Short mmCIF file of C-alpha atoms in Angstrom, two decimals:
data_model
loop_
_atom_site.label_atom_id
_atom_site.label_comp_id
_atom_site.label_asym_id
_atom_site.label_seq_id
_atom_site.Cartn_x
_atom_site.Cartn_y
_atom_site.Cartn_z
CA MET A 1 27.33 -12.52 -12.74
CA PRO A 2 26.55 -11.64 -9.41
CA ARG A 3 28.19 -13.71 -7.01
CA LEU A 4 26.26 -16.22 -4.85
CA GLU A 5 26.27 -13.44 -1.43
CA GLN A 6 24.99 -10.74 -3.87
CA ARG A 7 22.16 -12.87 -5.20
CA VAL A 8 21.10 -13.99 -1.23
CA GLN A 9 21.31 -10.30 -0.65
CA ARG A 10 18.65 -9.92 -3.54
CA LEU A 11 16.05 -12.54 -2.63
CA GLU A 12 16.39 -11.04 1.20
CA ASP A 13 15.94 -7.55 -0.02
CA LEU A 14 12.56 -8.47 -2.08
CA GLU A 15 11.72 -10.52 0.55
CA GLN A 16 11.93 -8.28 3.39
CA ILE A 17 10.45 -4.90 1.03
CA THR A 18 7.21 -8.12 0.55
CA GLU A 19 6.94 -8.17 4.20
CA VAL A 20 6.85 -4.53 5.11
CA THR A 21 3.91 -3.82 2.53
CA MET A 22 2.23 -7.44 3.99
CA GLN A 23 2.33 -5.24 7.70
CA LEU A 24 1.52 -2.18 5.34
CA ALA A 25 -1.64 -4.30 4.20
CA ARG A 26 -2.66 -5.96 7.79
CA HIS A 27 -2.49 -2.32 10.02
CA PHE A 28 -5.17 -1.41 6.63
CA ASP A 29 -7.53 -4.69 8.03
CA ASN A 30 -6.89 -3.45 11.68
CA ASN A 31 -8.66 -0.46 11.14
CA TYR A 32 -6.44 1.00 10.04
CA HIS A 33 -4.10 1.08 12.67
CA ALA A 34 -1.62 4.76 12.83
CA ASP A 35 0.97 3.71 14.71
CA GLY A 36 1.57 1.15 12.46
CA VAL A 37 0.87 2.26 9.30
CA VAL A 38 3.54 5.36 10.06
CA SER A 39 6.18 2.72 11.72
CA LEU A 40 6.76 1.72 8.82
CA PHE A 41 7.58 4.92 6.59
CA THR A 42 10.03 6.63 6.38
CA ASP A 43 10.26 9.77 7.92
CA ASP A 44 9.66 11.36 4.67
CA GLY A 45 7.33 9.79 3.59
CA VAL A 46 4.09 10.27 1.30
CA PHE A 47 1.32 9.14 1.19
CA ASP A 48 -1.34 9.69 -2.11
CA GLY A 49 -5.14 8.36 -1.52
CA GLY A 50 -5.79 9.84 -4.77
CA PRO A 51 -9.98 10.61 -3.46
CA PHE A 52 -8.70 10.32 -0.47
CA GLY A 53 -5.71 13.34 -0.66
CA GLN A 54 -2.03 13.17 -0.35
CA TYR A 55 0.21 13.59 3.18
CA GLU A 56 3.62 14.04 2.90
CA GLY A 57 5.55 13.45 6.60
CA LEU A 58 4.25 10.95 8.97
CA GLU A 59 2.80 13.17 11.54
CA ALA A 60 0.50 14.30 8.54
CA ILE A 61 -0.01 9.91 7.40
CA HIS A 62 -1.14 8.95 11.27
CA GLY A 63 -3.47 11.77 11.41
CA PHE A 64 -5.32 10.76 7.69
CA PHE A 65 -4.99 7.12 9.72
CA GLU A 66 -6.13 7.95 13.10
CA SER A 67 -9.31 9.64 11.23
CA VAL A 68 -10.39 7.76 8.43
CA THR A 69 -12.02 5.11 10.32
CA GLU A 70 -14.70 8.16 11.02
CA GLN A 71 -15.23 7.69 7.11
CA ILE A 72 -14.47 3.06 6.26
CA THR A 73 -15.71 1.23 8.95
CA PHE A 74 -14.48 -1.80 7.80
CA ALA A 75 -11.44 -2.88 5.11
CA LYS A 76 -10.11 -5.81 4.13
CA HIS A 77 -7.18 -5.55 1.65
CA HIS A 78 -6.27 -8.30 -0.44
CA LEU A 79 -3.20 -7.83 -2.12
CA ALA A 80 -2.35 -9.76 -5.07
CA THR A 81 0.46 -9.89 -8.37
CA HIS A 82 3.05 -7.74 -7.40
CA ALA A 83 6.87 -7.02 -9.45
CA ILE A 84 9.66 -4.94 -7.38
CA HIS A 85 12.77 -3.97 -9.22
CA LEU A 86 15.80 -3.03 -6.68
CA ALA A 87 17.73 0.35 -7.45
CA GLY A 88 21.20 -0.84 -8.32
CA ASN A 89 22.72 1.12 -5.36
CA GLY A 90 20.89 -1.44 -2.71
CA THR A 91 19.42 0.85 -1.23
CA ASP A 92 16.11 1.95 -3.57
CA ALA A 93 13.79 0.41 -4.61
CA THR A 94 10.01 0.12 -6.62
CA GLY A 95 7.16 -1.94 -6.52
CA GLN A 96 3.67 -2.00 -8.06
CA TRP A 97 0.85 -4.46 -6.20
CA TYR A 98 -2.82 -5.22 -7.73
CA MET A 99 -4.97 -4.83 -4.99
CA TRP A 100 -8.92 -5.87 -4.58
CA GLY A 101 -10.73 -4.50 -1.43
CA THR A 102 -14.07 -5.08 0.28
CA HIS A 103 -14.54 -2.35 2.50
CA THR A 104 -17.79 -0.55 3.70
CA ILE A 105 -17.31 3.57 3.42
CA GLY A 106 -19.87 6.22 5.17
CA GLY A 107 -21.77 3.60 6.01
CA GLU A 108 -22.21 1.29 1.90
CA ALA A 109 -20.56 -1.80 0.88
CA MET A 110 -18.01 -1.06 -1.75
CA PHE A 111 -15.17 -2.80 -4.20
CA LEU A 112 -12.89 -0.99 -5.01
CA ALA A 113 -9.21 -1.94 -7.56
CA LEU A 114 -6.51 -0.08 -7.85
CA THR A 115 -2.53 -0.44 -7.66
CA TRP A 116 0.17 0.57 -5.49
CA ASP A 117 2.90 1.92 -6.31
CA MET A 118 4.96 1.96 -4.05
CA HIS A 119 9.09 3.40 -3.50
CA TYR A 120 10.73 2.13 -1.21
CA ARG A 121 14.54 3.15 0.93
CA LYS A 122 16.15 0.43 2.33
CA THR A 123 18.35 2.29 5.85
CA ASN A 124 20.20 0.85 8.56
CA GLY A 125 18.76 -2.78 7.10
CA HIS A 126 15.86 -2.36 7.23
CA TRP A 127 13.36 -1.51 4.29
CA ARG A 128 11.20 1.12 4.77
CA ILE A 129 8.30 2.92 2.25
CA THR A 130 9.03 6.24 1.19
CA SER A 131 5.70 7.03 -1.06
CA GLN A 132 2.97 4.95 -1.89
CA ARG A 133 -0.04 6.36 -4.64
CA LEU A 134 -3.23 4.69 -5.21
CA ASP A 135 -4.26 4.33 -8.71
CA TRP A 136 -8.03 4.05 -9.00
CA GLN A 137 -9.01 1.34 -11.57
CA PHE A 138 -12.81 1.96 -9.63
CA LEU A 139 -14.77 2.57 -6.62
CA THR A 140 -18.23 1.08 -7.00
CA PRO A 141 -21.08 0.45 -4.99
CA TYR A 142 -21.63 -3.55 -4.04
CA HIS A 143 -25.00 -2.94 -5.44
CA SER A 144 -24.20 -1.82 -8.62
CA GLY A 145 -21.09 -2.91 -8.84
CA TRP A 146 -18.40 -1.67 -12.02
CA VAL A 147 -20.52 -2.39 -14.53
CA LYS A 148 -23.00 -0.06 -13.83
CA THR A 149 -20.66 2.44 -12.03
CA PRO A 150 -17.50 2.28 -13.93
CA ASP A 151 -15.68 5.21 -13.90
CA ARG A 152 -16.95 5.71 -9.93
CA LYS A 153 -13.38 6.77 -8.12
CA SER A 154 -14.46 9.06 -5.10
#
């Protein structure tokens, strides 16, 4: 059995990763605050937004989030259940978060459901995101819902 100190460190790491992910959601909900978003990624970070494109490095990620508000004028990210797995090296982790969203995209009210597939790295005592991949289940207009347009992902 791991020592008490190791067990406490594990709990602290899990809580820090949760907080970083919640900060990301808050930045998304705050008009996709680009400076805040990139502050949570490592220098070599990757954001894969599926139909919204893939962006590698802080400059590319910042550019995307700085301009996405032209297309997405309202966003509310509702994170639900999640699982975080810490690697044995103490510096890497993965996580998956279920997300339900209510957004306005292109002037249209939209429902979306997806998972956030995340990779994290701990550097200098702080956890940061190395990659975020959005795995879309649906992106569908509010007026028709996911029953009438179940496969709409873009």
